[in-house]
PDB file of C-alpha atoms and ligand atoms in Angstrom:
ATOM      1  CA  MET A 990      13.694   2.629   3.116  1.00 27.00           C
ATOM      2  CA  PHE A 991      10.713   0.562   3.979  1.00 35.00           C
ATOM      3  CA  GLU A 992       7.480   1.589   2.294  1.00 39.00           C
ATOM      4  CA  GLU A 993       4.317  -0.223   3.336  1.00 44.00           C
ATOM      5  CA  ALA A 994       3.051   0.074  -0.221  1.00 40.00           C
ATOM      6  CA  GLN A 995       5.665  -2.448  -1.318  1.00 54.00           C
ATOM      7  CA  LEU A 996       4.363  -4.981   1.136  1.00 78.00           C
ATOM      8  CA  TYR A 997       0.824  -5.136  -0.212  1.00 84.00           C
ATOM      9  CA  SER A 998      -0.275  -5.217  -3.852  1.00 88.00           C
ATOM     10  CA  PRO A 999      -2.033  -1.947  -4.688  1.00 91.00           C
ATOM     11  CA  VAL A1000      -5.828  -2.054  -4.898  1.00 93.00           C
ATOM     12  CA  THR A1001      -7.746   0.390  -7.116  1.00 93.00           C
ATOM     13  CA  THR A1002     -11.453   1.049  -7.596  1.00 92.00           C
ATOM     14  CA  GLU A1003     -12.817   2.282 -10.949  1.00 92.00           C
ATOM     15  CA  ALA A1004     -15.680   4.736 -11.424  1.00 91.00           C
ATOM     16  CA  ASP A1005     -18.022   1.793 -12.116  1.00 91.00           C
ATOM     17  CA  GLY A1006     -17.125   0.276  -8.740  1.00 89.00           C
ATOM     18  CA  SER A1007     -14.974  -2.534 -10.099  1.00 92.00           C
ATOM     19  CA  VAL A1008     -11.974  -3.362  -7.900  1.00 92.00           C
ATOM     20  CA  THR A1009      -8.560  -4.463  -9.170  1.00 93.00           C
ATOM     21  CA  VAL A1010      -5.589  -5.820  -7.226  1.00 93.00           C
ATOM     22  CA  HIS A1011      -2.344  -5.059  -9.071  1.00 93.00           C
ATOM     23  CA  LEU A1012       0.204  -7.837  -8.597  1.00 91.00           C
ATOM     24  CA  ALA A1013       3.879  -7.059  -9.245  1.00 89.00           C
ATOM     25  CA  HIS A1014       5.367  -8.674 -12.341  1.00 89.00           C
ATOM     26  CA  ASP A1015       7.367 -11.131 -10.235  1.00 88.00           C
ATOM     27  CA  HIS A1016       4.418 -12.107  -8.005  1.00 91.00           C
ATOM     28  CA  PRO A1017       3.725 -15.871  -8.200  1.00 91.00           C
ATOM     29  CA  GLY A1018       0.179 -15.098  -9.424  1.00 93.00           C
ATOM     30  CA  ALA A1019       1.103 -12.340 -11.897  1.00 92.00           C
ATOM     31  CA  ASN A1020       0.453 -14.489 -14.985  1.00 95.00           C
ATOM     32  CA  ASP A1021      -2.574 -16.332 -13.640  1.00 95.00           C
ATOM     33  CA  PRO A1022      -5.746 -14.475 -14.733  1.00 96.00           C
ATOM     34  CA  ALA A1023      -8.008 -16.639 -12.535  1.00 96.00           C
ATOM     35  CA  TYR A1024      -5.900 -15.872  -9.456  1.00 96.00           C
ATOM     36  CA  ARG A1025      -5.839 -12.164 -10.266  1.00 95.00           C
ATOM     37  CA  ALA A1026      -9.627 -12.129 -10.654  1.00 96.00           C
ATOM     38  CA  ARG A1027      -9.989 -13.972  -7.350  1.00 97.00           C
ATOM     39  CA  ARG A1028      -7.778 -11.473  -5.572  1.00 96.00           C
ATOM     40  CA  SER A1029      -9.838  -8.590  -6.945  1.00 96.00           C
ATOM     41  CA  GLU A1030     -13.071 -10.323  -5.871  1.00 96.00           C
ATOM     42  CA  ILE A1031     -11.848 -10.802  -2.283  1.00 97.00           C
ATOM     43  CA  ALA A1032     -10.481  -7.236  -2.077  1.00 96.00           C
ATOM     44  CA  GLY A1033     -13.824  -5.919  -3.350  1.00 96.00           C
ATOM     45  CA  ALA A1034     -15.666  -7.746  -0.571  1.00 96.00           C
ATOM     46  CA  ALA A1035     -13.432  -6.072   2.039  1.00 96.00           C
ATOM     47  CA  LEU A1036     -13.954  -2.629   0.481  1.00 96.00           C
ATOM     48  CA  ARG A1037     -17.738  -3.072   0.540  1.00 95.00           C
ATOM     49  CA  TRP A1038     -17.672  -4.115   4.186  1.00 97.00           C
ATOM     50  CA  GLN A1039     -18.899  -1.588   6.766  1.00 96.00           C
ATOM     51  CA  PRO A1040     -18.081  -1.605  10.501  1.00 94.00           C
ATOM     52  CA  GLY A1041     -20.764  -3.443  12.447  1.00 94.00           C
ATOM     53  CA  GLN A1042     -21.464  -5.894   9.638  1.00 97.00           C
ATOM     54  CA  PRO A1043     -20.285  -9.510   9.748  1.00 97.00           C
ATOM     55  CA  SER A1044     -16.931  -9.958   7.969  1.00 97.00           C
ATOM     56  CA  PRO A1045     -17.230 -11.041   4.329  1.00 97.00           C
ATOM     57  CA  ALA A1046     -17.972 -14.761   4.155  1.00 96.00           C
ATOM     58  CA  ILE A1047     -15.455 -15.933   1.564  1.00 97.00           C
ATOM     59  CA  SER A1048     -16.351 -19.251   0.009  1.00 97.00           C
ATOM     60  CA  TYR A1049     -12.838 -20.662  -0.323  1.00 98.00           C
ATOM     61  CA  THR A1050     -12.148 -22.977  -3.243  1.00 97.00           C
ATOM     62  CA  GLU A1051     -10.807 -26.494  -2.796  1.00 97.00           C
ATOM     63  CA  GLU A1052      -7.458 -25.229  -4.127  1.00 96.00           C
ATOM     64  CA  GLU A1053      -7.324 -22.478  -1.479  1.00 97.00           C
ATOM     65  CA  GLN A1054      -8.291 -24.934   1.251  1.00 98.00           C
ATOM     66  CA  GLU A1055      -5.485 -27.207   0.118  1.00 97.00           C
ATOM     67  CA  VAL A1056      -2.957 -24.350   0.473  1.00 97.00           C
ATOM     68  CA  TRP A1057      -4.185 -23.750   4.043  1.00 97.00           C
ATOM     69  CA  ARG A1058      -3.976 -27.478   4.845  1.00 97.00           C
ATOM     70  CA  THR A1059      -0.458 -27.742   3.392  1.00 96.00           C
ATOM     71  CA  VAL A1060       0.852 -24.773   5.368  1.00 96.00           C
ATOM     72  CA  CYS A1061      -0.781 -25.965   8.617  1.00 96.00           C
ATOM     73  CA  ARG A1062       0.683 -29.435   8.155  1.00 96.00           C
ATOM     74  CA  GLU A1063       4.185 -28.161   7.383  1.00 95.00           C
ATOM     75  CA  LEU A1064       4.331 -25.452  10.049  1.00 96.00           C
ATOM     76  CA  ALA A1065       2.952 -27.426  13.016  1.00 96.00           C
ATOM     77  CA  PRO A1066       6.105 -29.496  13.683  1.00 97.00           C
ATOM     78  CA  LYS A1067       8.283 -26.439  13.109  1.00 97.00           C
ATOM     79  CA  HIS A1068       6.320 -24.455  15.655  1.00 98.00           C
ATOM     80  CA  GLU A1069       6.999 -27.206  18.179  1.00 97.00           C
ATOM     81  CA  ARG A1070      10.709 -26.823  17.576  1.00 97.00           C
ATOM     82  CA  TYR A1071      11.033 -23.099  17.109  1.00 97.00           C
ATOM     83  CA  ALA A1072       8.129 -21.095  18.599  1.00 98.00           C
ATOM     84  CA  VAL A1073       8.075 -19.570  22.080  1.00 98.00           C
ATOM     85  CA  ALA A1074       6.055 -21.427  24.714  1.00 98.00           C
ATOM     86  CA  GLU A1075       3.256 -18.849  24.943  1.00 98.00           C
ATOM     87  CA  TYR A1076       2.653 -19.138  21.211  1.00 98.00           C
ATOM     88  CA  LEU A1077       2.414 -22.922  21.442  1.00 98.00           C
ATOM     89  CA  GLU A1078      -0.050 -22.667  24.318  1.00 98.00           C
ATOM     90  CA  ALA A1079      -2.135 -20.289  22.204  1.00 98.00           C
ATOM     91  CA  VAL A1080      -2.145 -22.758  19.291  1.00 98.00           C
ATOM     92  CA  ASP A1081      -3.840 -25.262  21.602  1.00 98.00           C
ATOM     93  CA  ARG A1082      -6.227 -22.772  23.153  1.00 98.00           C
ATOM     94  CA  VAL A1083      -7.328 -21.078  19.920  1.00 98.00           C
ATOM     95  CA  ALA A1084      -7.620 -24.445  18.137  1.00 98.00           C
ATOM     96  CA  LEU A1085      -7.971 -23.094  14.612  1.00 97.00           C
ATOM     97  CA  PRO A1086      -9.204 -25.580  12.026  1.00 98.00           C
ATOM     98  CA  ALA A1087      -6.291 -27.186  10.171  1.00 97.00           C
ATOM     99  CA  ASP A1088      -8.495 -28.517   7.379  1.00 97.00           C
ATOM    100  CA  ARG A1089     -10.133 -25.297   6.116  1.00 98.00           C
ATOM    101  CA  VAL A1090      -9.590 -21.546   6.063  1.00 98.00           C
ATOM    102  CA  PRO A1091     -11.542 -19.955   8.934  1.00 98.00           C
ATOM    103  CA  GLY A1092     -13.659 -16.846   8.445  1.00 98.00           C
ATOM    104  CA  LEU A1093     -12.493 -13.694  10.229  1.00 98.00           C
ATOM    105  CA  ASP A1094     -15.520 -13.696  12.538  1.00 98.00           C
ATOM    106  CA  GLU A1095     -14.722 -17.268  13.496  1.00 98.00           C
ATOM    107  CA  VAL A1096     -11.144 -16.236  14.286  1.00 98.00           C
ATOM    108  CA  SER A1097     -12.470 -13.377  16.434  1.00 98.00           C
ATOM    109  CA  ALA A1098     -14.863 -15.728  18.221  1.00 98.00           C
ATOM    110  CA  ARG A1099     -11.949 -17.987  19.147  1.00 98.00           C
ATOM    111  CA  ILE A1100      -9.545 -15.254  20.264  1.00 98.00           C
ATOM    112  CA  ALA A1101     -11.829 -12.652  21.859  1.00 98.00           C
ATOM    113  CA  PRO A1102     -12.745 -14.815  24.892  1.00 98.00           C
ATOM    114  CA  LEU A1103      -9.025 -15.255  25.598  1.00 98.00           C
ATOM    115  CA  THR A1104      -7.625 -11.750  25.162  1.00 98.00           C
ATOM    116  CA  GLY A1105     -10.352  -9.539  23.676  1.00 98.00           C
ATOM    117  CA  TRP A1106      -8.955  -9.213  20.151  1.00 98.00           C
ATOM    118  CA  ARG A1107     -11.092  -9.189  17.036  1.00 98.00           C
ATOM    119  CA  TYR A1108     -10.427  -9.180  13.312  1.00 98.00           C
ATOM    120  CA  VAL A1109     -11.817  -6.851  10.672  1.00 98.00           C
ATOM    121  CA  PRO A1110     -11.330  -7.223   6.906  1.00 97.00           C
ATOM    122  CA  ALA A1111      -8.708  -5.313   4.887  1.00 95.00           C
ATOM    123  CA  ALA A1112      -8.496  -5.193   1.087  1.00 93.00           C
ATOM    124  CA  GLY A1113      -4.742  -4.712   1.212  1.00 91.00           C
ATOM    125  CA  LEU A1114      -2.689  -1.841   2.524  1.00 87.00           C
ATOM    126  CA  VAL A1115      -4.309  -0.075   5.473  1.00 90.00           C
ATOM    127  CA  PRO A1116      -2.878   3.401   6.222  1.00 91.00           C
ATOM    128  CA  LEU A1117      -0.234   3.159   8.952  1.00 92.00           C
ATOM    129  CA  ASP A1118      -2.143   5.324  11.434  1.00 94.00           C
ATOM    130  CA  VAL A1119      -5.307   3.255  10.984  1.00 95.00           C
ATOM    131  CA  PHE A1120      -3.604  -0.145  11.081  1.00 95.00           C
ATOM    132  CA  TYR A1121      -1.453   0.582  14.125  1.00 97.00           C
ATOM    133  CA  GLY A1122      -3.950   2.887  15.830  1.00 97.00           C
ATOM    134  CA  SER A1123      -6.649   0.172  15.771  1.00 97.00           C
ATOM    135  CA  LEU A1124      -4.370  -2.117  17.721  1.00 98.00           C
ATOM    136  CA  ALA A1125      -5.020   0.134  20.719  1.00 98.00           C
ATOM    137  CA  ASP A1126      -8.649  -1.080  20.601  1.00 98.00           C
ATOM    138  CA  ARG A1127      -7.573  -4.711  20.103  1.00 98.00           C
ATOM    139  CA  VAL A1128      -8.762  -4.581  16.483  1.00 98.00           C
ATOM    140  CA  PHE A1129      -6.625  -6.287  13.843  1.00 98.00           C
ATOM    141  CA  HIS A1130      -7.036  -5.439  10.142  1.00 97.00           C
ATOM    142  CA  SER A1131      -6.589  -8.631   8.159  1.00 97.00           C
ATOM    143  CA  THR A1132      -6.520  -9.612   4.506  1.00 96.00           C
ATOM    144  CA  GLN A1133      -8.576 -12.654   3.523  1.00 97.00           C
ATOM    145  CA  TYR A1134      -6.896 -13.855   0.335  1.00 97.00           C
ATOM    146  CA  VAL A1135      -4.760 -16.981   0.163  1.00 97.00           C
ATOM    147  CA  ARG A1136      -1.280 -17.026  -1.400  1.00 95.00           C
ATOM    148  CA  HIS A1137      -0.830 -18.499  -4.899  1.00 95.00           C
ATOM    149  CA  PRO A1138      -1.173 -22.306  -4.914  1.00 94.00           C
ATOM    150  CA  ALA A1139       1.935 -22.815  -7.072  1.00 92.00           C
ATOM    151  CA  VAL A1140       4.121 -21.894  -4.083  1.00 89.00           C
ATOM    152  CA  PRO A1141       2.103 -22.674  -0.936  1.00 87.00           C
ATOM    153  CA  LEU A1142       5.093 -22.212   1.336  1.00 84.00           C
ATOM    154  CA  TYR A1143       5.958 -18.721   0.109  1.00 82.00           C
ATOM    155  CA  THR A1144       4.156 -15.402  -0.121  1.00 83.00           C
ATOM    156  CA  PRO A1145       5.547 -11.978  -0.947  1.00 83.00           C
ATOM    157  CA  GLU A1146       2.594 -10.368   0.867  1.00 90.00           C
ATOM    158  CA  PRO A1147       0.781 -10.890   4.166  1.00 92.00           C
ATOM    159  CA  ASP A1148      -2.102 -13.250   3.321  1.00 95.00           C
ATOM    160  CA  ILE A1149      -4.678 -14.715   5.707  1.00 97.00           C
ATOM    161  CA  ILE A1150      -2.218 -17.424   6.665  1.00 96.00           C
ATOM    162  CA  HIS A1151       0.242 -14.812   7.930  1.00 95.00           C
ATOM    163  CA  GLU A1152      -2.451 -12.705   9.595  1.00 96.00           C
ATOM    164  CA  VAL A1153      -4.158 -15.580  11.390  1.00 98.00           C
ATOM    165  CA  ILE A1154      -1.518 -18.258  11.960  1.00 97.00           C
ATOM    166  CA  GLY A1155       1.216 -15.698  12.625  1.00 96.00           C
ATOM    167  CA  HIS A1156      -0.487 -12.792  14.384  1.00 98.00           C
ATOM    168  CA  GLY A1157      -3.657 -14.529  15.594  1.00 98.00           C
ATOM    169  CA  HIS A1158      -1.840 -16.886  17.913  1.00 98.00           C
ATOM    170  CA  LEU A1159       0.272 -14.020  19.262  1.00 98.00           C
ATOM    171  CA  LEU A1160      -2.840 -11.911  19.863  1.00 98.00           C
ATOM    172  CA  ALA A1161      -4.221 -14.815  21.906  1.00 98.00           C
ATOM    173  CA  THR A1162      -1.255 -14.701  24.318  1.00 98.00           C
ATOM    174  CA  PRO A1163      -1.107 -12.392  27.343  1.00 98.00           C
ATOM    175  CA  THR A1164       2.395 -11.067  26.601  1.00 98.00           C
ATOM    176  CA  PHE A1165       2.362 -10.593  22.829  1.00 98.00           C
ATOM    177  CA  GLY A1166      -1.300  -9.593  22.620  1.00 98.00           C
ATOM    178  CA  GLU A1167      -0.503  -6.813  25.072  1.00 98.00           C
ATOM    179  CA  LEU A1168       2.593  -5.759  23.103  1.00 98.00           C
ATOM    180  CA  HIS A1169       0.437  -5.422  19.961  1.00 98.00           C
ATOM    181  CA  ARG A1170      -2.005  -3.279  21.964  1.00 98.00           C
ATOM    182  CA  LEU A1171       0.767  -1.108  23.374  1.00 98.00           C
ATOM    183  CA  ALA A1172       2.088  -0.506  19.844  1.00 98.00           C
ATOM    184  CA  GLY A1173      -1.396   0.795  19.074  1.00 98.00           C
ATOM    185  CA  THR A1174      -1.441   3.153  22.030  1.00 98.00           C
ATOM    186  CA  ALA A1175       1.921   4.535  20.873  1.00 98.00           C
ATOM    187  CA  ALA A1176       0.618   5.005  17.314  1.00 98.00           C
ATOM    188  CA  ARG A1177      -2.352   6.970  18.654  1.00 98.00           C
ATOM    189  CA  ARG A1178       0.020   9.446  20.337  1.00 98.00           C
ATOM    190  CA  LEU A1179       2.054  10.096  17.182  1.00 97.00           C
ATOM    191  CA  THR A1180       1.169  12.804  14.679  1.00 97.00           C
ATOM    192  CA  GLU A1181       4.257  12.734  12.429  1.00 96.00           C
ATOM    193  CA  ILE A1182       4.364  10.082   9.703  1.00 95.00           C
ATOM    194  CA  GLU A1183       8.160   9.751  10.108  1.00 95.00           C
ATOM    195  CA  ASN A1184       7.658   8.804  13.743  1.00 97.00           C
ATOM    196  CA  LEU A1185       4.954   6.325  12.811  1.00 96.00           C
ATOM    197  CA  ARG A1186       7.428   4.753  10.399  1.00 95.00           C
ATOM    198  CA  PHE A1187       9.989   4.524  13.207  1.00 96.00           C
ATOM    199  CA  LEU A1188       7.362   2.749  15.300  1.00 97.00           C
ATOM    200  CA  SER A1189       6.483   0.414  12.419  1.00 95.00           C
ATOM    201  CA  ARG A1190      10.152  -0.574  12.057  1.00 95.00           C
ATOM    202  CA  VAL A1191      10.442  -1.384  15.767  1.00 97.00           C
ATOM    203  CA  PHE A1192       7.252  -3.430  15.349  1.00 97.00           C
ATOM    204  CA  TRP A1193       8.765  -5.147  12.289  1.00 94.00           C
ATOM    205  CA  PHE A1194      11.939  -6.189  14.096  1.00 95.00           C
ATOM    206  CA  SER A1195      10.029  -7.406  17.159  1.00 97.00           C
ATOM    207  CA  LEU A1196       6.448  -8.594  16.630  1.00 97.00           C
ATOM    208  CA  GLU A1197       7.157  -9.566  12.992  1.00 95.00           C
ATOM    209  CA  PHE A1198      10.746 -10.846  13.145  1.00 94.00           C
ATOM    210  CA  GLY A1199      11.722 -11.048  16.790  1.00 97.00           C
ATOM    211  CA  VAL A1200      13.669 -13.924  18.349  1.00 97.00           C
ATOM    212  CA  VAL A1201      14.276 -14.645  22.007  1.00 98.00           C
ATOM    213  CA  VAL A1202      16.220 -17.041  24.200  1.00 98.00           C
ATOM    214  CA  GLU A1203      13.843 -19.285  26.116  1.00 98.00           C
ATOM    215  CA  ASP A1204      15.046 -22.180  28.274  1.00 97.00           C
ATOM    216  CA  GLY A1205      18.498 -21.831  26.772  1.00 97.00           C
ATOM    217  CA  GLU A1206      17.312 -22.073  23.165  1.00 97.00           C
ATOM    218  CA  LEU A1207      16.737 -19.427  20.526  1.00 97.00           C
ATOM    219  CA  ARG A1208      13.021 -19.304  19.658  1.00 98.00           C
ATOM    220  CA  ALA A1209      10.865 -17.070  17.465  1.00 97.00           C
ATOM    221  CA  TYR A1210       8.051 -14.798  18.602  1.00 98.00           C
ATOM    222  CA  GLY A1211       7.676 -12.760  15.375  1.00 97.00           C
ATOM    223  CA  ALA A1212       4.572 -13.389  13.267  1.00 96.00           C
ATOM    224  CA  GLY A1213       6.609 -13.081  10.061  1.00 93.00           C
ATOM    225  CA  ILE A1214       8.929 -15.891  11.087  1.00 94.00           C
ATOM    226  CA  LEU A1215       6.213 -18.078  12.610  1.00 95.00           C
ATOM    227  CA  SER A1216       4.097 -17.965   9.441  1.00 94.00           C
ATOM    228  CA  SER A1217       6.978 -18.500   7.015  1.00 89.00           C
ATOM    229  CA  TYR A1218       8.092 -22.002   6.201  1.00 87.00           C
ATOM    230  CA  GLY A1219      11.456 -20.721   4.928  1.00 83.00           C
ATOM    231  CA  GLU A1220      12.360 -18.167   7.595  1.00 86.00           C
ATOM    232  CA  ILE A1221      11.455 -20.455  10.463  1.00 91.00           C
ATOM    233  CA  GLU A1222      14.199 -22.838   9.349  1.00 89.00           C
ATOM    234  CA  GLU A1223      16.744 -20.059   8.895  1.00 89.00           C
ATOM    235  CA  PHE A1224      16.440 -17.689  11.827  1.00 92.00           C
ATOM    236  CA  ARG A1225      18.919 -19.422  14.083  1.00 92.00           C
ATOM    237  CA  GLY A1226      21.628 -18.992  11.442  1.00 91.00           C
ATOM    238  CA  MET A1227      21.015 -15.293  10.775  1.00 91.00           C
ATOM    239  CA  GLU A1228      23.048 -12.452  12.238  1.00 93.00           C
ATOM    240  CA  HIS A1229      21.692 -11.627  15.697  1.00 96.00           C
ATOM    241  CA  ARG A1230      22.015  -8.294  17.459  1.00 96.00           C
ATOM    242  CA  PRO A1231      20.913  -7.195  20.913  1.00 98.00           C
ATOM    243  CA  LEU A1232      17.680  -5.219  21.219  1.00 98.00           C
ATOM    244  CA  ASP A1233      18.363  -1.584  20.375  1.00 97.00           C
ATOM    245  CA  ILE A1234      15.396   0.699  19.796  1.00 97.00           C
ATOM    246  CA  VAL A1235      17.393   3.340  17.903  1.00 96.00           C
ATOM    247  CA  GLU A1236      18.890   0.768  15.563  1.00 94.00           C
ATOM    248  CA  MET A1237      15.612  -1.113  15.070  1.00 95.00           C
ATOM    249  CA  GLY A1238      13.639   2.064  14.442  1.00 95.00           C
ATOM    250  CA  THR A1239      16.024   3.372  11.806  1.00 93.00           C
ATOM    251  CA  ALA A1240      17.256   0.175  10.132  1.00 88.00           C
ATOM    252  CA  GLU A1241      16.620  -0.258   6.444  1.00 78.00           C
ATOM    253  CA  TYR A1242      15.318  -3.579   5.286  1.00 69.00           C
ATOM    254  CA  ASP A1243      14.106  -5.357   2.201  1.00 66.00           C
ATOM    255  CA  ILE A1244      10.795  -7.103   2.727  1.00 64.00           C
ATOM    256  CA  THR A1245      11.300  -9.267  -0.369  1.00 63.00           C
ATOM    257  CA  GLN A1246      14.353 -11.023   1.118  1.00 65.00           C
ATOM    258  CA  TYR A1247      14.894 -13.111   4.208  1.00 69.00           C
ATOM    259  CA  GLN A1248      15.759 -10.817   7.091  1.00 72.00           C
ATOM    260  CA  PRO A1249      19.570 -11.009   7.300  1.00 82.00           C
ATOM    261  CA  VAL A1250      19.732  -9.271  10.711  1.00 91.00           C
ATOM    262  CA  LEU A1251      17.457 -10.207  13.593  1.00 95.00           C
ATOM    263  CA  TYR A1252      17.201  -8.580  16.997  1.00 96.00           C
ATOM    264  CA  ARG A1253      17.516 -11.053  19.781  1.00 98.00           C
ATOM    265  CA  ALA A1254      16.186 -10.681  23.302  1.00 98.00           C
ATOM    266  CA  GLU A1255      17.788 -12.709  26.062  1.00 98.00           C
ATOM    267  CA  SER A1256      14.446 -13.280  27.782  1.00 98.00           C
ATOM    268  CA  ILE A1257      10.726 -12.593  27.428  1.00 98.00           C
ATOM    269  CA  ASP A1258      11.138 -10.099  30.271  1.00 98.00           C
ATOM    270  CA  GLU A1259      13.643  -8.172  28.186  1.00 98.00           C
ATOM    271  CA  ILE A1260      11.122  -7.926  25.301  1.00 98.00           C
ATOM    272  CA  VAL A1261       8.491  -6.571  27.677  1.00 98.00           C
ATOM    273  CA  GLU A1262      10.938  -4.139  29.239  1.00 98.00           C
ATOM    274  CA  VAL A1263      12.620  -2.804  26.084  1.00 98.00           C
ATOM    275  CA  ILE A1264       9.969  -3.148  23.347  1.00 98.00           C
ATOM    276  CA  GLY A1265       6.976  -2.782  25.653  1.00 98.00           C
ATOM    277  CA  GLY A1266       8.706   0.112  27.419  1.00 98.00           C
ATOM    278  CA  PHE A1267       9.237   1.882  24.097  1.00 98.00           C
ATOM    279  CA  PHE A1268       5.605   1.372  23.032  1.00 98.00           C
ATOM    280  CA  THR A1269       4.400   2.593  26.431  1.00 98.00           C
ATOM    281  CA  THR A1270       6.375   5.819  26.454  1.00 98.00           C
ATOM    282  CA  ALA A1271       6.969   6.775  22.803  1.00 98.00           C
ATOM    283  CA  THR A1272       5.880  10.259  21.759  1.00 98.00           C
ATOM    284  CA  ASP A1273       6.672  12.442  18.745  1.00 98.00           C
ATOM    285  CA  GLU A1274       9.324  14.188  20.844  1.00 97.00           C
ATOM    286  CA  SER A1275      10.980  11.043  22.195  1.00 97.00           C
ATOM    287  CA  ILE A1276      11.140   9.390  18.767  1.00 97.00           C
ATOM    288  CA  ALA A1277      12.496  12.544  17.129  1.00 96.00           C
ATOM    289  CA  ALA A1278      15.246  12.570  19.767  1.00 95.00           C
ATOM    290  CA  LEU A1279      16.063   8.895  19.109  1.00 94.00           C
ATOM    291  CA  ALA A1280      16.166   9.470  15.340  1.00 91.00           C
ATOM    292  CA  GLN A1281      18.465  12.441  15.877  1.00 91.00           C
ATOM    293  CA  ARG A1282      20.775  10.273  17.939  1.00 87.00           C
ATOM    294  CA  ALA A1283      20.875   7.729  15.087  1.00 85.00           C
ATOM    295  CA  ALA A1284      21.629  10.447  12.537  1.00 87.00           C
ATOM    296  CA  ALA A1285      24.423  11.839  14.706  1.00 86.00           C
ATOM    297  CA  ALA A1286      25.965   8.370  15.079  1.00 82.00           C
ATOM    298  CA  SER A1287      26.009   7.632  11.339  1.00 76.00           C
TER     299      SER A1287
HETATM  300 FE1  FE2 B2300       2.292  -9.009   9.909  1.00 93.20          FE
END
């Protein structure tokens, strides 16, 4: 089953205040002491941050800037081919710099006038109730580190490229920004962690890995696909299934692999109706009933 802890490298703080990010042995940066130190430095800045303060101003190295530039350059033509129209409009309206990593406050300043969203720093894993609950207030918890430069087109974890290029452009759209917010309102109603996990899986298969037919073509609206150089080339060839909240909310998946099964909407309206409808109405009781239905069917 999906555990959020697998998605982010664990972060620990020692008694002396020193912060360490623990990369898995197969992480691209696992054997790079300079990268590990950098990750710990950036995580420490997020942990020291207090609400109301400006986001940590990370002075990105030339190597980190080059990773950002490479990903922007490679993804831009793929977005043209594969992203939904609203996302592409947001790319133009938000106009993120392609030549340097933006600060989180700069990202907020570009998105807030459009849809009211703002970014706050995260060291790594944010508890599910906090991460999803904040979406109700149009607040997005974002990491600030950059993936390892040896593999600029791959990351096992959500780095700032995923958070900003993937989610940021969605948050700047009327439809997908609102779906993120509705997921937050649902999270705020839930008290059981199992139900929050159900919600997070529906979120995963829609706002992270959702695909939709638009003008007769299959396009991506999931932040995970739109920020991944590999997945964006593969999603049309994956297995596609119709939207099904019970199936999406109980499916098991491996975050370290390409998603073999994607849930496909036949229109943007269907996403709003089915996914948005679920986020709007979900309660502990309704999710427990859906999970029971899944258990009975298996
Ligand atoms: Fe994400």
